[in-house]
């Protein structure tokens, strides 16, 4: 049934709309509240790149930075306090959504230090520390789906902590993520945790797949290769959704569901279109399906609100056509396994670089505000 806006239609189609951005300015200005009230936004994701951008606008953090500098806080402690405070406040803004949806939505995600992406023990320890520090039931801890991250996902869930698994590029890795989720929830139940309060999403990255594959297709340059540009990312996500339906249709999942567990929903991440030749709402319109999340940068959100179109469920039942796309990609010479590894390595590095940028920004602000500089 058509509703009042494209965003309302998207929400009615079973897609939870989350914002892929967070800053003190959004919270204090009331922008985050208005997005909930007016634009059907029911969650927020953050990452080191988002915080690096937010902290570049130091005015909204001036009071906290002054206090941190006055007491001689380390850069690491300052970053921890500033980011967890933003996330804590955002969790409070979304508390009503969390309650209204029974804990399905109203979630705010905070990522572990990306420098620990290849260290299972360090990731588990930081996830627990962040969960305790923020101290909000609608928090999700983001853990990268690296090989070392997979066991960290299970162990973190086993402690009753909600998890957003990030940087998933391949369906094979996604299956490992779902296995980690099921194992973690089984252990959480065995450990006496209430599964009804827990939630998890699996952040499957979209546009970056097209960016990498299209670059390789351009290099091949044949007509067959060029005709495949812009097809890989959507096909990849559609295969992921088919895997989701398969895994969450098993008896193993039914047992957890009976104990109050929620399914680990696919979350379409990296949905801002990077190739201007493609429609700016491409990775929203073509990935509409029930029980999914689409986290969008505000530009994509506004574009969809302005001229987004829905054509019903665009994903269920499309796996055969998606497999044909990958058969064609292999035929022209695309090594998709290499694509996925390159994207995972680049993803971790980009967030690690952003963390370094964030560290440099906060360090500079603390130095300028330190008692000796005044």
mmCIF file of N, CA and C in Angstrom, residues 97 129 175 177 195 197 219 263 293 321:
data_model
loop_
_atom_site.group_PDB
_atom_site.id
_atom_site.type_symbol
_atom_site.label_atom_id
_atom_site.label_comp_id
_atom_site.label_asym_id
_atom_site.label_seq_id
_atom_site.Cartn_x
_atom_site.Cartn_y
_atom_site.Cartn_z
ATOM 1 N N UNK A 97 12.354 4.497 20.028
ATOM 2 C CA UNK A 97 12.244 3.586 18.880
ATOM 3 C C UNK A 97 12.578 2.164 19.315
ATOM 4 N N UNK A 129 34.571 -3.801 26.891
ATOM 5 C CA UNK A 129 34.836 -2.515 27.550
ATOM 6 C C UNK A 129 33.922 -1.418 27.014
ATOM 7 N N UNK A 175 28.366 -16.314 5.285
ATOM 8 C CA UNK A 175 27.918 -17.573 5.894
ATOM 9 C C UNK A 175 28.695 -17.856 7.178
ATOM 10 N N UNK A 177 29.829 -15.575 9.125
ATOM 11 C CA UNK A 177 29.279 -14.620 10.084
ATOM 12 C C UNK A 177 27.983 -15.151 10.694
ATOM 13 N N UNK A 195 17.970 -13.748 25.653
ATOM 14 C CA UNK A 195 18.148 -13.529 24.214
ATOM 15 C C UNK A 195 17.191 -12.479 23.657
ATOM 16 N N UNK A 197 16.652 -9.552 24.593
ATOM 17 C CA UNK A 197 17.207 -8.204 24.607
ATOM 18 C C UNK A 197 18.366 -8.014 23.650
ATOM 19 N N UNK A 219 39.433 -2.225 -17.295
ATOM 20 C CA UNK A 219 40.787 -2.615 -17.705
ATOM 21 C C UNK A 219 40.748 -3.727 -18.750
ATOM 22 N N UNK A 263 16.376 -12.722 14.488
ATOM 23 C CA UNK A 263 17.286 -13.068 13.398
ATOM 24 C C UNK A 263 18.341 -11.980 13.201
ATOM 25 N N UNK A 293 18.032 -4.088 6.660
ATOM 26 C CA UNK A 293 18.347 -2.718 7.080
ATOM 27 C C UNK A 293 19.123 -2.073 5.949
ATOM 28 N N UNK A 321 19.338 -15.450 -11.233
ATOM 29 C CA UNK A 321 19.830 -14.375 -12.102
ATOM 30 C C UNK A 321 21.137 -13.815 -11.554
#
